[in-house]
Short mmCIF file of C-alpha atoms in Angstrom, two decimals:
data_model
loop_
_atom_site.label_atom_id
_atom_site.label_comp_id
_atom_site.label_asym_id
_atom_site.label_seq_id
_atom_site.Cartn_x
_atom_site.Cartn_y
_atom_site.Cartn_z
CA MET A 1 -0.01 0.01 0.02
CA GLY A 2 1.03 3.64 -0.59
CA LYS A 3 -0.42 6.46 1.40
CA SER A 4 -2.76 5.60 4.20
CA ALA A 5 -6.45 6.09 3.25
CA ASP A 6 -9.85 4.86 4.26
CA TYR A 7 -10.98 2.04 2.01
CA THR A 8 -12.70 -1.35 1.93
CA LYS A 9 -11.97 -4.30 -0.10
CA TYR A 10 -14.84 -4.71 -2.59
CA ASP A 11 -13.84 -7.97 -4.27
CA ASP A 12 -10.64 -9.72 -5.37
CA GLU A 13 -9.26 -6.87 -7.40
CA LEU A 14 -11.16 -3.62 -6.55
CA TYR A 15 -11.02 -1.32 -3.49
CA GLN A 16 -13.91 1.02 -2.41
CA VAL A 17 -12.87 4.58 -1.53
CA ALA A 18 -14.47 7.98 -1.13
CA LEU A 19 -14.08 10.35 -3.99
CA LEU A 20 -12.02 13.43 -2.99
CA LYS A 21 -12.71 15.69 -6.05
CA ASN A 22 -14.48 15.82 -9.38
CA ASN A 23 -13.33 18.80 -11.56
CA GLU A 24 -14.82 19.55 -14.96
CA ILE A 25 -11.67 21.03 -16.83
CA ALA A 26 -13.43 21.34 -20.20
CA PRO A 27 -16.93 20.70 -21.50
CA GLY A 28 -17.64 17.12 -20.85
CA VAL A 29 -14.06 16.36 -19.63
CA TYR A 30 -13.37 15.67 -16.04
CA VAL A 31 -10.46 14.88 -13.65
CA LEU A 32 -11.39 12.60 -10.64
CA SER A 33 -9.11 12.70 -7.58
CA LEU A 34 -9.05 9.58 -5.40
CA PRO A 35 -6.97 8.58 -2.34
CA ARG A 36 -3.77 6.99 -3.75
CA LEU A 37 -3.74 3.54 -2.14
CA HIS A 38 -0.70 2.06 -4.07
CA ASP A 39 2.64 3.13 -5.53
CA PHE A 40 2.57 3.11 -9.32
CA LYS A 41 4.76 3.82 -12.24
CA ALA A 42 3.80 6.83 -14.46
CA GLY A 43 2.02 5.49 -17.49
CA GLN A 44 0.13 2.69 -15.72
CA VAL A 45 -3.52 2.20 -15.59
CA VAL A 46 -6.14 1.31 -13.00
CA LYS A 47 -9.66 -0.01 -13.29
CA ILE A 48 -12.43 2.34 -12.27
CA GLY A 49 -15.94 1.41 -11.57
CA LEU A 50 -18.98 1.99 -9.29
CA PRO A 51 -20.48 -0.33 -6.79
CA GLU A 52 -23.56 -1.02 -8.90
CA GLY A 53 -23.88 -1.84 -12.47
CA GLU A 54 -21.36 -2.33 -15.26
CA PRO A 55 -17.90 -3.94 -14.97
CA PRO A 56 -15.05 -1.47 -14.39
CA ARG A 57 -13.06 0.08 -17.26
CA MET A 58 -9.38 0.88 -17.51
CA TYR A 59 -8.10 4.44 -17.27
CA SER A 60 -4.47 5.74 -17.38
CA ILE A 61 -3.35 7.34 -14.09
CA CYS A 62 -3.18 11.25 -14.58
CA SER A 63 -0.98 12.24 -11.69
CA GLY A 64 2.61 12.16 -10.67
CA GLU A 65 4.21 9.25 -8.85
CA LYS A 66 4.79 11.33 -5.67
CA GLU A 67 1.37 12.98 -5.38
CA ASP A 68 -0.88 11.99 -2.53
CA GLU A 69 -3.89 11.83 -4.85
CA LEU A 70 -4.50 9.46 -7.68
CA LYS A 71 -6.26 11.30 -10.65
CA ILE A 72 -8.10 10.04 -13.72
CA LEU A 73 -8.84 11.95 -16.80
CA PHE A 74 -11.96 11.02 -18.73
CA ASN A 75 -14.58 12.45 -21.14
CA VAL A 76 -18.26 11.66 -21.16
CA LYS A 77 -19.21 9.05 -23.70
CA GLY A 78 -22.65 9.63 -25.26
CA GLY A 79 -24.73 6.56 -24.70
CA GLY A 80 -22.20 5.12 -22.27
CA TRP A 81 -23.04 3.70 -18.88
CA LEU A 82 -20.00 4.54 -16.75
CA THR A 83 -18.85 7.92 -17.77
CA PRO A 84 -22.16 9.84 -17.31
CA ARG A 85 -22.33 8.53 -13.76
CA LEU A 86 -18.67 9.37 -13.02
CA ALA A 87 -19.40 12.91 -14.15
CA LYS A 88 -22.14 13.29 -11.53
CA LEU A 89 -20.18 12.00 -8.66
CA GLN A 90 -19.60 14.34 -5.67
CA PRO A 91 -16.92 14.34 -3.03
CA GLY A 92 -17.50 11.58 -0.55
CA ASP A 93 -19.36 9.27 -3.05
CA SER A 94 -18.06 5.70 -3.30
CA ILE A 95 -15.86 4.69 -6.33
CA LEU A 96 -14.02 1.49 -7.06
CA VAL A 97 -10.31 1.38 -8.10
CA SER A 98 -7.94 -1.48 -8.67
CA GLU A 99 -4.32 -1.68 -8.07
CA PRO A 100 -2.09 -0.16 -10.85
CA MET A 101 -1.12 -2.28 -13.78
CA GLY A 102 0.56 -2.15 -17.16
CA ASP A 103 3.87 -1.61 -18.78
CA PHE A 104 3.20 1.57 -20.83
CA THR A 105 5.85 3.34 -18.81
CA GLY A 106 8.55 5.92 -19.79
CA ASP A 107 12.17 6.74 -18.84
CA ASP A 108 14.45 9.61 -18.82
CA LYS A 109 15.71 9.07 -22.45
CA PRO A 110 14.75 11.51 -25.21
CA ALA A 111 11.46 10.44 -26.77
CA TRP A 112 8.28 11.56 -28.45
CA TRP A 113 4.93 11.41 -26.67
CA VAL A 114 2.13 11.47 -29.25
CA ALA A 115 -1.48 11.61 -27.97
CA SER A 116 -4.98 12.42 -29.09
CA GLY A 117 -7.60 13.68 -26.74
CA THR A 118 -7.62 12.24 -23.22
CA GLY A 119 -4.76 10.02 -24.36
CA ILE A 120 -2.64 12.76 -22.95
CA ALA A 121 -3.17 11.30 -19.44
CA PRO A 122 -0.21 8.92 -19.12
CA PHE A 123 2.12 11.54 -20.68
CA TYR A 124 0.96 14.10 -18.17
CA SER A 125 1.58 11.51 -15.39
CA MET A 126 5.07 10.96 -16.74
CA PHE A 127 5.67 14.83 -17.05
CA LYS A 128 4.54 15.27 -13.42
CA SER A 129 6.88 12.58 -12.44
CA GLY A 130 9.94 14.44 -13.72
CA LEU A 131 10.34 12.66 -17.11
CA GLY A 132 9.48 15.65 -19.46
CA SER A 133 12.67 17.58 -19.81
CA ASN A 134 13.90 15.87 -23.13
CA LYS A 135 10.62 14.99 -24.61
CA THR A 136 8.65 16.25 -27.62
CA VAL A 137 4.84 16.17 -27.01
CA VAL A 138 2.52 16.08 -29.92
CA HIS A 139 -1.15 16.44 -28.82
CA GLY A 140 -4.03 16.22 -31.21
CA GLY A 141 -7.50 17.57 -30.52
CA ARG A 142 -10.61 18.68 -32.57
CA TYR A 143 -11.02 22.01 -30.62
CA LEU A 144 -8.78 24.54 -28.84
CA GLN A 145 -10.43 23.56 -25.55
CA ASN A 146 -9.09 19.89 -25.95
CA PHE A 147 -5.39 20.65 -25.07
CA TYR A 148 -5.63 19.66 -21.41
CA PHE A 149 -2.84 20.80 -19.12
CA GLU A 150 -1.30 23.02 -21.85
CA ASP A 151 -0.61 25.69 -19.25
CA GLU A 152 1.75 23.33 -17.58
CA PHE A 153 3.31 21.78 -20.69
CA MET A 154 4.01 25.05 -22.51
CA PRO A 155 6.32 26.80 -20.09
CA GLU A 156 8.66 23.91 -19.64
CA LEU A 157 8.58 22.23 -23.12
CA LYS A 158 8.30 25.41 -25.16
CA ASP A 159 8.73 24.52 -28.87
CA GLN A 160 8.83 20.75 -27.94
CA TYR A 161 5.10 20.93 -27.20
CA VAL A 162 3.05 20.86 -30.31
CA ARG A 163 -0.73 21.26 -30.37
CA CYS A 164 -2.55 19.96 -33.52
CA CYS A 165 -6.17 21.22 -33.88
CA SER A 166 -8.33 19.78 -36.75
CA GLN A 167 -11.40 21.99 -36.46
CA GLU A 168 -10.22 25.41 -35.20
CA LYS A 169 -7.42 27.76 -35.73
CA GLY A 170 -5.60 29.77 -32.99
CA GLY A 171 -2.26 31.22 -32.21
CA ASP A 172 0.68 28.87 -32.65
CA VAL A 173 -1.47 25.82 -32.87
CA TYR A 174 -0.85 23.66 -35.93
CA HIS A 175 -4.05 23.62 -37.97
CA GLY A 176 -4.65 19.97 -38.95
CA ARG A 177 -4.51 16.44 -37.54
CA LEU A 178 -1.44 15.24 -35.63
CA THR A 179 -0.84 12.74 -38.39
CA HIS A 180 -0.55 15.55 -40.87
CA PHE A 181 2.01 17.41 -38.58
CA LEU A 182 4.09 14.21 -38.35
CA GLU A 183 3.89 13.56 -42.13
CA ASP A 184 5.30 17.11 -42.59
CA GLN A 185 8.28 16.36 -40.46
CA ASP A 186 11.44 15.47 -42.62
CA ASN A 187 13.81 14.32 -39.98
CA LEU A 188 12.13 12.30 -37.33
CA PRO A 189 14.77 10.80 -35.01
CA LYS A 190 15.13 7.04 -35.84
CA ASP A 191 17.00 6.44 -32.58
CA GLN A 192 14.31 7.68 -30.25
CA LYS A 193 11.12 5.93 -29.05
CA PHE A 194 7.72 7.15 -30.13
CA TYR A 195 4.93 6.63 -27.50
CA LEU A 196 1.44 6.70 -28.92
CA CYS A 197 -1.72 6.94 -26.84
CA GLY A 198 -5.21 7.49 -28.25
CA SER A 199 -8.01 5.84 -30.30
CA PRO A 200 -7.32 2.64 -32.10
CA GLU A 201 -7.62 4.56 -35.52
CA MET A 202 -5.12 7.15 -34.40
CA VAL A 203 -2.64 4.56 -33.03
CA VAL A 204 -2.73 2.45 -36.08
CA GLU A 205 -2.56 5.33 -38.62
CA THR A 206 0.31 6.97 -36.68
CA ARG A 207 2.27 3.75 -36.34
CA ASP A 208 2.06 3.06 -39.97
CA LEU A 209 3.09 6.60 -40.85
CA LEU A 210 6.12 6.37 -38.54
CA ILE A 211 7.05 3.00 -40.07
CA ARG A 212 6.85 4.67 -43.62
CA LYS A 213 9.16 7.44 -42.50
CA GLY A 214 11.84 4.94 -41.32
CA ILE A 215 11.15 4.72 -37.52
CA PRO A 216 11.91 1.17 -36.45
CA TYR A 217 8.95 -0.91 -35.34
CA GLY A 218 10.59 -1.59 -32.03
CA ASN A 219 10.87 2.03 -31.22
CA ILE A 220 7.03 2.45 -31.40
CA VAL A 221 5.17 1.93 -28.11
CA ALA A 222 1.34 2.06 -28.25
CA GLU A 223 -1.53 2.24 -25.60
CA ILE A 224 -4.97 2.15 -27.13
CA TYR A 225 -7.96 3.97 -25.71
CA PHE A 226 -11.46 2.54 -26.47
#
């Protein structure tokens, strides 16, 4: 166990805890804050659920390894069961969480972090854990409001933080999809790893693009969001 917190064992893999905070950071996009029961590596995931109803779903941890709270970034899925209910939770409400798992973890070597939408969560965790100094972050979103945590990425990463917006124009934001931005790059580093996190379509398209541009398959690490 990590930090001490009130919890009960719900079943073989889930713990029941009281929600600490639920912040809407953009329309339909929320950050849940829970007590951190276990240590984790930045980039790992946990299962999140509610005591009644559907099975839990996996979400990337969206907080640093040394923070007292464990945070989860999610957007409300139209027609979904879990996310509309998560969005309505109030501090003190019960929520289920598993132990951390997964091997989509970073290190302190130079690398590219490529994300679409809420796929930025594991990279934000890595960033908050001190792994951002030699990284290039490419974040794709439909609208300018979709660049979550930009106020933290921009001051530290400067030109190494690239926002790609497909539906709106603004400032120094690249107008177009993140795959178009990557396609425009002539000298992508073949000796660095490219971490991809987003929808299955984005991950497959970006992986194939990188391979066409000479990035070794072994240097492409992917985490798919459903």
